[in-house]
mmCIF file of C-alpha atoms in Angstrom:
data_model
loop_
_atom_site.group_PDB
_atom_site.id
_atom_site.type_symbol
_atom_site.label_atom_id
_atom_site.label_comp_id
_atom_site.label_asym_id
_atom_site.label_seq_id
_atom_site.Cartn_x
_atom_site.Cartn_y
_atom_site.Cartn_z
ATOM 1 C CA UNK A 54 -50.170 -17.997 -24.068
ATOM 2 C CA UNK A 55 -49.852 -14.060 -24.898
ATOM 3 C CA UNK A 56 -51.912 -12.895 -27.383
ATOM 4 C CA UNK A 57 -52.786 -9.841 -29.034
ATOM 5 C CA UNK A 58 -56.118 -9.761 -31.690
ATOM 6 C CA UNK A 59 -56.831 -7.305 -33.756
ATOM 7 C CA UNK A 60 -59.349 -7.385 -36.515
ATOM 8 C CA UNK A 61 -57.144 -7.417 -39.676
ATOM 9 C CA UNK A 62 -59.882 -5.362 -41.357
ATOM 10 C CA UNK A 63 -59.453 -4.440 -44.364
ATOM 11 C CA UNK A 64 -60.906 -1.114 -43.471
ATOM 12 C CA UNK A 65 -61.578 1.316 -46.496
ATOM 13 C CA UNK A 66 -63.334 4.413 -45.747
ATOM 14 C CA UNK A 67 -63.327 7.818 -47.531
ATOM 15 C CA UNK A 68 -61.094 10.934 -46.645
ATOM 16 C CA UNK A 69 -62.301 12.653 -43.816
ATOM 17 C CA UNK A 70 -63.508 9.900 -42.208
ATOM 18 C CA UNK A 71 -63.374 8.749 -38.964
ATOM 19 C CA UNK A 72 -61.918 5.347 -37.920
ATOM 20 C CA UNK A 73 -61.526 3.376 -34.957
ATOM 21 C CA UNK A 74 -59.644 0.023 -34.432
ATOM 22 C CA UNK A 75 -59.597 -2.345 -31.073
ATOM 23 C CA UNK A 76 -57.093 -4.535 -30.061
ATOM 24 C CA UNK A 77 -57.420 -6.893 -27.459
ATOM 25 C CA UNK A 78 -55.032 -8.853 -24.930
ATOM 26 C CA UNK A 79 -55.125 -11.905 -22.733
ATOM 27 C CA UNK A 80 -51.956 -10.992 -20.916
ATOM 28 C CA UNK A 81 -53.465 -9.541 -17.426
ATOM 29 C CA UNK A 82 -49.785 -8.740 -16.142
ATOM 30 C CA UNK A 83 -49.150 -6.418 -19.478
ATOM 31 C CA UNK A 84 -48.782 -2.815 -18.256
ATOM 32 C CA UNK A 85 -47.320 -1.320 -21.458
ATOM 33 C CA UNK A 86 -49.241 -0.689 -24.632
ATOM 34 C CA UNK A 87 -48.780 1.125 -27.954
ATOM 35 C CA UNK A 88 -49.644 1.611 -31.470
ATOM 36 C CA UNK A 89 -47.436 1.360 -34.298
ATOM 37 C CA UNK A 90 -47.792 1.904 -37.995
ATOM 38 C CA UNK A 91 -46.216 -0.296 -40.503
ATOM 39 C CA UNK A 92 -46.733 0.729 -44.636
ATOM 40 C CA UNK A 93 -45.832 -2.179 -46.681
ATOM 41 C CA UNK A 94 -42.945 -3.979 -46.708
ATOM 42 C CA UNK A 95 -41.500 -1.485 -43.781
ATOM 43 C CA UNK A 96 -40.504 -1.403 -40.264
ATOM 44 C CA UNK A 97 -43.021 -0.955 -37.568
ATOM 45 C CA UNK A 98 -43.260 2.705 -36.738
ATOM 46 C CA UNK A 99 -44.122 4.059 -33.063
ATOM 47 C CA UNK A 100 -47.562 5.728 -33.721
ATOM 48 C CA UNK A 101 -47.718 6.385 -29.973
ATOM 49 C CA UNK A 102 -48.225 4.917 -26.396
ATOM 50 C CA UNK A 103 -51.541 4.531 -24.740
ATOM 51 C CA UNK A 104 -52.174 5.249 -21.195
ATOM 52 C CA UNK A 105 -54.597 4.710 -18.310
ATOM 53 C CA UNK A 106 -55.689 7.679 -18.865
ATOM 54 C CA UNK A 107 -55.826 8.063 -22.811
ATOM 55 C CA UNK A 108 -53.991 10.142 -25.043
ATOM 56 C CA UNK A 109 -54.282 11.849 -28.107
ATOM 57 C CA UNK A 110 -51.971 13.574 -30.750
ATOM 58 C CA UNK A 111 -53.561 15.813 -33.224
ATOM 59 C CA UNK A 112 -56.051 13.532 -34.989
ATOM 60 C CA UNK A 113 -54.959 10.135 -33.317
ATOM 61 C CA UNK A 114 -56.584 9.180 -30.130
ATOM 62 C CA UNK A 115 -55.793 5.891 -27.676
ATOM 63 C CA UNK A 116 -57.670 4.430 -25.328
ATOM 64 C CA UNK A 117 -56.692 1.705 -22.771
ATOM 65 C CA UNK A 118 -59.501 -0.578 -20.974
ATOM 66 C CA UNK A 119 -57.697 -2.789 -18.173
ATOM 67 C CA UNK A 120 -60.888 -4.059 -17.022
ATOM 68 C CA UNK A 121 -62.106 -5.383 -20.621
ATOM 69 C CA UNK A 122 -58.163 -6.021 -21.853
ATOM 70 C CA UNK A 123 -58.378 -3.676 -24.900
ATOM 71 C CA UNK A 124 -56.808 -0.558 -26.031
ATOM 72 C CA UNK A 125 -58.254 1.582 -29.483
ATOM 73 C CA UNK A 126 -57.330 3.832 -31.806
ATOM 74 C CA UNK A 127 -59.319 6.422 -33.375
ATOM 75 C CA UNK A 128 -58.257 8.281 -36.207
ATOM 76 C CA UNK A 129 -59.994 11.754 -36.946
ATOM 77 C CA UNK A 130 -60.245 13.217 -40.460
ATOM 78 C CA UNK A 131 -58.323 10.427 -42.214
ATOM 79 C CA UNK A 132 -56.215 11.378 -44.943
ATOM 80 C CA UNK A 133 -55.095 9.239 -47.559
ATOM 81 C CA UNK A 134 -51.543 9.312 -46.357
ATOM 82 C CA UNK A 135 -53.261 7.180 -43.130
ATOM 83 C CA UNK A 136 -53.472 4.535 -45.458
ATOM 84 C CA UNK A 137 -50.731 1.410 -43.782
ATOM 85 C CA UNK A 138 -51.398 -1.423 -41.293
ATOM 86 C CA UNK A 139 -51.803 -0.707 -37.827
ATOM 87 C CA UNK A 140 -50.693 -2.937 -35.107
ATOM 88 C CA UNK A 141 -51.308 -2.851 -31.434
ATOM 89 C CA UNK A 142 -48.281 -4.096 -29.289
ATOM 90 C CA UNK A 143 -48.620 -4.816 -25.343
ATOM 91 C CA UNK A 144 -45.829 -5.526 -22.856
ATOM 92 C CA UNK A 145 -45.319 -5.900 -19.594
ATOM 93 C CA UNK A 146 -43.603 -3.396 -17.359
ATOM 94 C CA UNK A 147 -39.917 -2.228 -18.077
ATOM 95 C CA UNK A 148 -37.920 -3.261 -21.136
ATOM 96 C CA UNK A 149 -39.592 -6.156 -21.667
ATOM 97 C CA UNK A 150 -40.281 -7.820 -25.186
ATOM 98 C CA UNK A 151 -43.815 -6.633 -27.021
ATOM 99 C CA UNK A 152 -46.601 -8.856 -28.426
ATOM 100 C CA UNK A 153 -47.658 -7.711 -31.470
ATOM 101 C CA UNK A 154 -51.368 -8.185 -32.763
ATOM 102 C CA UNK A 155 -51.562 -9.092 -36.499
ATOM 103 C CA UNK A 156 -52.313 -5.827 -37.425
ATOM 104 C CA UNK A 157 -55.389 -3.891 -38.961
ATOM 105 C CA UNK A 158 -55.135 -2.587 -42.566
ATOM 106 C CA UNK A 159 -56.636 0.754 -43.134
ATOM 107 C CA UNK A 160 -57.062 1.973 -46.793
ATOM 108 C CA UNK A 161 -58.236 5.542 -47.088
ATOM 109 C CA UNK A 162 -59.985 6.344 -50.384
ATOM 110 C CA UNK A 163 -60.308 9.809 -52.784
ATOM 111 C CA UNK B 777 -33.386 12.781 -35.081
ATOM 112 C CA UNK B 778 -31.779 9.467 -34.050
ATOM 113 C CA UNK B 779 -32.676 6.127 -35.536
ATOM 114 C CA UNK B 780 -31.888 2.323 -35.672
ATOM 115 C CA UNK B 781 -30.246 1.307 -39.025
ATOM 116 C CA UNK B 782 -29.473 -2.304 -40.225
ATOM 117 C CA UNK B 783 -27.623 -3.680 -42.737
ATOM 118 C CA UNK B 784 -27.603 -5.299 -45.165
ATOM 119 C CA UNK B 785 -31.161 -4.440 -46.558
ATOM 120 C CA UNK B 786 -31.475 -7.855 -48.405
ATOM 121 C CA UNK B 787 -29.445 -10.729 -47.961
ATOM 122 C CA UNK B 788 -30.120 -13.599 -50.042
ATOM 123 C CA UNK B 789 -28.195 -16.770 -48.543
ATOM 124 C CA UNK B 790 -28.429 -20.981 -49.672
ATOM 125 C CA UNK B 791 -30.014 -23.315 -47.313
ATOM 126 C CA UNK B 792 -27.498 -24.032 -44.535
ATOM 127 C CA UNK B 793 -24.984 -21.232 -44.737
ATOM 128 C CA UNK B 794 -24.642 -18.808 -41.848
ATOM 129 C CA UNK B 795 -25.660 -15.046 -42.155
ATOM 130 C CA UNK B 796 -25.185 -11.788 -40.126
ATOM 131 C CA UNK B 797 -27.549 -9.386 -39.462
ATOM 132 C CA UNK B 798 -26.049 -6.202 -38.229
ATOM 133 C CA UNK B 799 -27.822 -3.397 -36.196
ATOM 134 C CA UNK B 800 -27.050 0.024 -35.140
ATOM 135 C CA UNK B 801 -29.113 0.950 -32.202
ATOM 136 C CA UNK B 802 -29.877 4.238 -30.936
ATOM 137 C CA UNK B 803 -26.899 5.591 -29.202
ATOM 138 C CA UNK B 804 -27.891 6.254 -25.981
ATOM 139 C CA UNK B 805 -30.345 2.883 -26.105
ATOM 140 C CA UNK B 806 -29.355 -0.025 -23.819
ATOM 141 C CA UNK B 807 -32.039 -2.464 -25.036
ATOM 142 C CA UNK B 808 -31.852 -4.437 -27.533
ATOM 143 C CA UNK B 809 -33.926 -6.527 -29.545
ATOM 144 C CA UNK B 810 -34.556 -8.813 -32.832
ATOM 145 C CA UNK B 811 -38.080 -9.428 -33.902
ATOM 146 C CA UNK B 812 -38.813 -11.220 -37.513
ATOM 147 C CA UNK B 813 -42.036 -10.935 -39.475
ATOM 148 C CA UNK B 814 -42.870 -13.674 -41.961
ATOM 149 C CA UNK B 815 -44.402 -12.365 -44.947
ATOM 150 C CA UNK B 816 -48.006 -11.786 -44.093
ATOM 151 C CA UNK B 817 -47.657 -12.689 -40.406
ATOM 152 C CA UNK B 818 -47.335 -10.635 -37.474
ATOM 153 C CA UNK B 819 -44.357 -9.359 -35.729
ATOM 154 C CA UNK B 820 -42.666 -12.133 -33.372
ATOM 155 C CA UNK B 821 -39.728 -11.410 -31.065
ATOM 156 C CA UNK B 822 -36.673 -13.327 -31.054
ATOM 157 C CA UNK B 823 -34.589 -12.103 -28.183
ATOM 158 C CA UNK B 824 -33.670 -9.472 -25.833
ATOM 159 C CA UNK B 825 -30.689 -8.109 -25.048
ATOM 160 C CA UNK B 826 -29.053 -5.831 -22.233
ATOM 161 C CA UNK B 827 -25.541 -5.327 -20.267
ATOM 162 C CA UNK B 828 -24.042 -7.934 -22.909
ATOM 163 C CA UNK B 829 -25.909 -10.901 -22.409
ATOM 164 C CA UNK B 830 -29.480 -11.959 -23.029
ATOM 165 C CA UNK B 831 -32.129 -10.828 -20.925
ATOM 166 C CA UNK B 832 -35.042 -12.825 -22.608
ATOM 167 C CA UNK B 833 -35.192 -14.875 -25.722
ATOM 168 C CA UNK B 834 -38.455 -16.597 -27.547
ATOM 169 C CA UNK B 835 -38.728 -20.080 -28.554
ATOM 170 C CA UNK B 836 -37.896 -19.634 -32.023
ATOM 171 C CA UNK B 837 -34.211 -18.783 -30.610
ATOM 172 C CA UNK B 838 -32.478 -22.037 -30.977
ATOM 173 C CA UNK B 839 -29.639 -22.847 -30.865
ATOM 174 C CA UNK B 840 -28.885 -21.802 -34.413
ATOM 175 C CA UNK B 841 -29.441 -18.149 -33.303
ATOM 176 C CA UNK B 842 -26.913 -16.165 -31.455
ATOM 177 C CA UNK B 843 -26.437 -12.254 -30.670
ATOM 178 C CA UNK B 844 -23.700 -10.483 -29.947
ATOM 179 C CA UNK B 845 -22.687 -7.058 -29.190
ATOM 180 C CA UNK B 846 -18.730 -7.401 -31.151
ATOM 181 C CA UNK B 847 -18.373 -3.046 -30.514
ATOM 182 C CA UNK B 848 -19.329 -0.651 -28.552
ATOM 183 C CA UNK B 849 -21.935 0.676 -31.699
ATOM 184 C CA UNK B 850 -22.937 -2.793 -33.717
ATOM 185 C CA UNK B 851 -25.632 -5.650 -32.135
ATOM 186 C CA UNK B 852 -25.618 -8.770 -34.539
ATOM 187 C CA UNK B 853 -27.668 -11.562 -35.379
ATOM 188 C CA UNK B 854 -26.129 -14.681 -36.559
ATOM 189 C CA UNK B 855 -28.158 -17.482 -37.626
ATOM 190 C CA UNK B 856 -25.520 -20.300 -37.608
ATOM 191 C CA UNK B 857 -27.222 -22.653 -40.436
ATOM 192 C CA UNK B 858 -29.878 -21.110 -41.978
ATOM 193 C CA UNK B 859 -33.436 -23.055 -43.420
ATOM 194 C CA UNK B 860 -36.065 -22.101 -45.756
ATOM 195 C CA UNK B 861 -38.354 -21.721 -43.357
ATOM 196 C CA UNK B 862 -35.972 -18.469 -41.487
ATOM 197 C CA UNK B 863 -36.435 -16.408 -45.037
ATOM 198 C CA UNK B 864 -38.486 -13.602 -43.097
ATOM 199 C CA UNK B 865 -38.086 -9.640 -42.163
ATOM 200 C CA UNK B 866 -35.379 -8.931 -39.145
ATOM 201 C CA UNK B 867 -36.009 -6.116 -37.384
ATOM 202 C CA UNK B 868 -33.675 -4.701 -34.670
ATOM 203 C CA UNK B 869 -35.350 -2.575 -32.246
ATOM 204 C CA UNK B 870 -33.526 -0.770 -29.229
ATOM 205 C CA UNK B 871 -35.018 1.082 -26.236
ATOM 206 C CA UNK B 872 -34.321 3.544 -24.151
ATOM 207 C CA UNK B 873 -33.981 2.376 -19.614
ATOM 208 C CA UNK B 874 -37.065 2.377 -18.080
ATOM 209 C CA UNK B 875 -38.876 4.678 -20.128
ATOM 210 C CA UNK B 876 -42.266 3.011 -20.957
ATOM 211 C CA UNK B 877 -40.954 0.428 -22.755
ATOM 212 C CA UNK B 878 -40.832 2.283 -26.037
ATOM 213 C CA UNK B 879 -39.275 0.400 -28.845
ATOM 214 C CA UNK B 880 -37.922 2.289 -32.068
ATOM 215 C CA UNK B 881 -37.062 -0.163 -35.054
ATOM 216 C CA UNK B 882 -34.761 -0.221 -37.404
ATOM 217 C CA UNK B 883 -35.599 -0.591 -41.235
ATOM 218 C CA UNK B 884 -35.192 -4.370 -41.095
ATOM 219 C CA UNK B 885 -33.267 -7.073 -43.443
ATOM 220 C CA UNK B 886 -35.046 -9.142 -45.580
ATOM 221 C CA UNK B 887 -33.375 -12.193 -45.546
ATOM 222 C CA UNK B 888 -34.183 -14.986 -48.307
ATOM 223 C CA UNK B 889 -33.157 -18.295 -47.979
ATOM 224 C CA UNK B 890 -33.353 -20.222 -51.575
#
Protein backbone atom coordinates (compact mmCIF):
# COMPACT_ATOMS: atom_id res chain seq x y z
CA UNK A 1 0.00 0.00 0.00
CA UNK A 2 1.27 3.74 -0.81
CA UNK A 3 1.45 5.87 1.88
CA UNK A 4 2.44 9.21 2.69
CA UNK A 5 2.69 10.40 6.78
CA UNK A 6 3.02 13.49 7.83
CA UNK A 7 2.65 14.69 11.35
CA UNK A 8 -0.66 16.65 11.24
CA UNK A 9 0.87 18.99 13.83
CA UNK A 10 -0.84 21.47 14.84
CA UNK A 11 2.25 23.56 14.71
CA UNK A 12 1.92 27.18 16.25
CA UNK A 13 4.98 29.13 16.49
CA UNK A 14 5.55 32.93 16.57
CA UNK A 15 6.41 35.25 13.51
CA UNK A 16 9.79 34.97 12.56
CA UNK A 17 10.13 31.68 13.38
CA UNK A 18 11.55 28.94 11.85
CA UNK A 19 9.66 25.71 10.97
CA UNK A 20 10.35 22.48 9.58
CA UNK A 21 7.91 19.62 8.62
CA UNK A 22 8.84 15.81 7.41
CA UNK A 23 6.94 13.70 5.39
CA UNK A 24 7.61 10.28 4.87
CA UNK A 25 6.87 7.51 2.09
CA UNK A 26 6.79 3.76 1.78
CA UNK A 27 6.59 3.84 -1.98
CA UNK A 28 10.44 2.95 -2.97
CA UNK A 29 9.55 3.29 -6.83
CA UNK A 30 8.21 7.12 -6.17
CA UNK A 31 10.61 9.45 -8.02
CA UNK A 32 8.46 12.62 -7.89
CA UNK A 33 7.85 14.70 -4.81
CA UNK A 34 6.37 18.08 -3.89
CA UNK A 35 4.85 20.34 -1.45
CA UNK A 36 1.63 21.94 -1.68
CA UNK A 37 -0.26 24.40 0.43
CA UNK A 38 -3.89 24.14 1.03
CA UNK A 39 -5.73 27.23 3.38
CA UNK A 40 -9.03 26.06 4.46
CA UNK A 41 -11.62 24.89 2.59
CA UNK A 42 -9.32 25.48 -0.76
CA UNK A 43 -7.59 23.70 -3.45
CA UNK A 44 -4.18 22.31 -2.95
CA UNK A 45 -1.66 24.84 -4.11
CA UNK A 46 1.88 23.83 -5.70
CA UNK A 47 4.29 25.21 -2.98
CA UNK A 48 7.12 23.66 -5.00
CA UNK A 49 8.96 20.41 -6.11
CA UNK A 50 11.74 18.82 -4.20
CA UNK A 51 14.75 17.38 -5.75
CA UNK A 52 17.72 15.08 -5.17
CA UNK A 53 19.50 17.72 -4.74
CA UNK A 54 17.24 20.21 -2.64
CA UNK A 55 15.79 23.36 -3.47
CA UNK A 56 14.86 26.44 -2.04
CA UNK A 57 12.70 29.57 -2.95
CA UNK A 58 13.16 32.63 -0.92
CA UNK A 59 12.30 31.46 2.61
CA UNK A 60 11.03 27.84 1.69
CA UNK A 61 13.53 25.12 1.56
CA UNK A 62 12.99 21.12 0.45
CA UNK A 63 14.84 18.42 1.10
CA UNK A 64 14.55 14.85 -0.36
CA UNK A 65 16.17 11.68 1.54
CA UNK A 66 15.81 8.49 -0.84
CA UNK A 67 17.74 6.47 1.45
CA UNK A 68 15.46 7.24 4.68
CA UNK A 69 12.08 7.81 2.29
CA UNK A 70 11.43 11.42 3.49
CA UNK A 71 11.38 14.78 2.03
CA UNK A 72 11.07 18.31 4.49
CA UNK A 73 10.18 21.55 4.40
CA UNK A 74 11.63 24.35 6.19
CA UNK A 75 10.14 27.57 6.36
CA UNK A 76 12.42 30.66 7.28
CA UNK A 77 11.05 33.79 8.98
CA UNK A 78 7.40 32.67 9.05
CA UNK A 79 4.92 35.19 8.54
CA UNK A 80 1.51 34.99 9.56
CA UNK A 81 0.27 34.76 6.03
CA UNK A 82 2.26 31.03 6.25
CA UNK A 83 -0.45 30.11 8.32
CA UNK A 84 -2.54 26.89 5.99
CA UNK A 85 -1.98 23.10 5.93
CA UNK A 86 0.84 21.73 4.25
CA UNK A 87 0.82 18.50 2.47
CA UNK A 88 3.58 16.47 1.01
CA UNK A 89 2.58 14.57 -2.27
CA UNK A 90 4.95 11.75 -3.90
CA UNK A 91 4.58 10.08 -7.30
CA UNK A 92 6.19 8.01 -9.34
CA UNK A 93 7.91 9.02 -12.55
CA UNK A 94 5.91 10.77 -15.45
CA UNK A 95 2.27 11.83 -15.19
CA UNK A 96 1.43 9.56 -12.82
CA UNK A 97 -1.27 10.06 -9.99
CA UNK A 98 0.19 11.69 -6.45
CA UNK A 99 -0.24 10.34 -2.89
CA UNK A 100 -1.00 12.86 -0.71
CA UNK A 101 0.06 12.79 3.10
CA UNK A 102 -2.68 14.10 5.46
CA UNK A 103 -1.20 17.23 5.74
CA UNK A 104 0.57 19.35 8.55
CA UNK A 105 -1.24 22.45 9.93
CA UNK A 106 0.95 25.37 10.60
CA UNK A 107 -0.54 28.36 12.58
CA UNK A 108 1.75 31.35 12.79
CA UNK A 109 1.05 33.65 15.75
CA UNK A 110 1.44 37.81 16.40
CA UNK B 1 -1.19 33.28 -15.53
CA UNK B 2 -3.13 30.14 -16.54
CA UNK B 3 -5.25 28.12 -14.19
CA UNK B 4 -7.72 25.14 -13.80
CA UNK B 5 -11.33 26.33 -13.10
CA UNK B 6 -14.37 24.10 -12.18
CA UNK B 7 -17.75 24.55 -12.01
CA UNK B 8 -20.14 24.56 -10.33
CA UNK B 9 -18.55 25.67 -6.93
CA UNK B 10 -21.28 23.84 -4.84
CA UNK B 11 -23.62 21.44 -5.99
CA UNK B 12 -26.02 20.15 -3.62
CA UNK B 13 -27.76 16.90 -5.18
CA UNK B 14 -30.48 14.03 -3.33
CA UNK B 15 -29.23 10.63 -2.71
CA UNK B 16 -29.26 8.76 -6.04
CA UNK B 17 -29.42 11.45 -8.67
CA UNK B 18 -26.54 11.88 -11.09
CA UNK B 19 -24.25 15.05 -11.05
CA UNK B 20 -21.57 16.67 -13.32
CA UNK B 21 -18.57 18.03 -12.36
CA UNK B 22 -17.03 20.13 -15.03
CA UNK B 23 -13.29 21.13 -15.38
CA UNK B 24 -11.32 23.45 -17.42
CA UNK B 25 -7.78 22.37 -17.54
CA UNK B 26 -4.87 24.30 -18.41
CA UNK B 27 -4.78 24.77 -22.09
CA UNK B 28 -1.81 23.43 -23.15
CA UNK B 29 -2.18 20.46 -20.25
CA UNK B 30 -2.75 16.89 -21.53
CA UNK B 31 -3.22 15.27 -18.09
CA UNK B 32 -5.93 15.05 -16.43
CA UNK B 33 -7.08 14.22 -13.16
CA UNK B 34 -9.98 14.09 -10.33
CA UNK B 35 -8.95 13.80 -6.76
CA UNK B 36 -11.76 14.25 -3.80
CA UNK B 37 -11.02 15.23 -0.22
CA UNK B 38 -13.52 14.26 2.46
CA UNK B 39 -13.89 16.84 4.95
CA UNK B 40 -10.97 16.46 7.27
CA UNK B 41 -9.26 13.71 5.27
CA UNK B 42 -6.53 13.81 2.94
CA UNK B 43 -6.48 14.21 -0.72
CA UNK B 44 -7.34 10.79 -2.64
CA UNK B 45 -7.18 10.42 -6.42
CA UNK B 46 -9.90 9.15 -8.42
CA UNK B 47 -8.64 8.79 -11.94
CA UNK B 48 -6.33 9.76 -14.59
CA UNK B 49 -6.85 10.76 -17.76
CA UNK B 50 -4.84 11.25 -21.15
CA UNK B 51 -5.34 10.95 -25.16
CA UNK B 52 -9.22 10.42 -24.32
CA UNK B 53 -9.32 7.50 -22.33
CA UNK B 54 -8.20 6.59 -18.84
CA UNK B 55 -4.75 6.08 -18.09
CA UNK B 56 -5.16 5.06 -14.34
CA UNK B 57 -8.11 5.07 -12.05
CA UNK B 58 -8.28 4.32 -8.01
CA UNK B 59 -10.53 1.98 -6.38
CA UNK B 60 -13.01 4.36 -5.33
CA UNK B 61 -13.79 4.66 -9.28
CA UNK B 62 -16.67 2.36 -9.67
CA UNK B 63 -18.64 1.93 -11.83
CA UNK B 64 -20.83 4.84 -10.83
CA UNK B 65 -17.95 7.18 -11.88
CA UNK B 66 -17.22 8.06 -15.41
CA UNK B 67 -15.01 10.91 -17.19
CA UNK B 68 -15.23 12.25 -20.24
CA UNK B 69 -13.59 14.77 -22.32
CA UNK B 70 -17.31 15.99 -24.41
CA UNK B 71 -14.90 19.27 -26.13
CA UNK B 72 -11.88 20.06 -26.99
CA UNK B 73 -11.73 22.62 -23.55
CA UNK B 74 -14.20 20.77 -20.80
CA UNK B 75 -13.08 17.25 -18.73
CA UNK B 76 -16.21 16.01 -16.69
CA UNK B 77 -16.98 13.96 -13.88
CA UNK B 78 -20.20 12.20 -13.72
CA UNK B 79 -21.13 10.27 -10.80
CA UNK B 80 -24.06 8.21 -12.24
CA UNK B 81 -26.09 7.66 -8.77
CA UNK B 82 -24.77 9.50 -6.19
CA UNK B 83 -24.63 8.32 -2.06
CA UNK B 84 -24.13 10.13 1.07
CA UNK B 85 -21.08 8.87 1.56
CA UNK B 86 -19.61 10.77 -2.18
CA UNK B 87 -20.58 14.39 -0.45
CA UNK B 88 -16.74 15.41 -0.51
CA UNK B 89 -14.36 18.21 -2.33
CA UNK B 90 -13.63 17.41 -6.30
CA UNK B 91 -10.71 18.69 -7.43
CA UNK B 92 -9.59 18.59 -11.11
CA UNK B 93 -6.00 18.83 -11.57
CA UNK B 94 -4.20 18.84 -15.10
CA UNK B 95 -0.48 18.55 -15.94
CA UNK B 96 1.70 19.50 -18.22
CA UNK B 97 3.83 16.05 -20.61
CA UNK B 98 6.59 14.88 -18.92
CA UNK B 99 7.48 17.72 -16.95
CA UNK B 100 8.06 16.45 -13.34
CA UNK B 101 4.85 15.45 -12.80
CA UNK B 102 3.60 18.82 -11.63
CA UNK B 103 -0.05 18.98 -10.94
CA UNK B 104 -1.94 22.47 -10.80
CA UNK B 105 -5.60 22.20 -9.30
CA UNK B 106 -8.46 23.69 -9.91
CA UNK B 107 -10.63 25.42 -7.11
CA UNK B 108 -12.68 22.27 -6.57
CA UNK B 109 -16.66 21.55 -6.21
CA UNK B 110 -18.06 20.83 -3.11
CA UNK B 111 -20.54 18.47 -3.72
CA UNK B 112 -23.26 17.62 -0.90
CA UNK B 113 -25.31 14.81 -1.07
CA UNK B 114 -28.48 15.19 1.47
Amino acid sequence: RKEVEQDPGPFNVPEGATVAFNCTYSNSASQSFFWYRQDCRKEPKLLMSVYSSGNEDGRFTAQLNRASQYISLLIRDSKLSDSATYLCAAGNSGNTPLVFGKGTRLSVIA
Amino acid sequence: EPEVTQTPSHQVTQMGQEVILRCVPISNHLYFYWYRQILGQKVEFLVSFYNNEISEKSEIFDDQFSVERPDGSNFTLKIRSTKLEDSAMYFCASSVQGLGNEQFFGPGTRLTVL
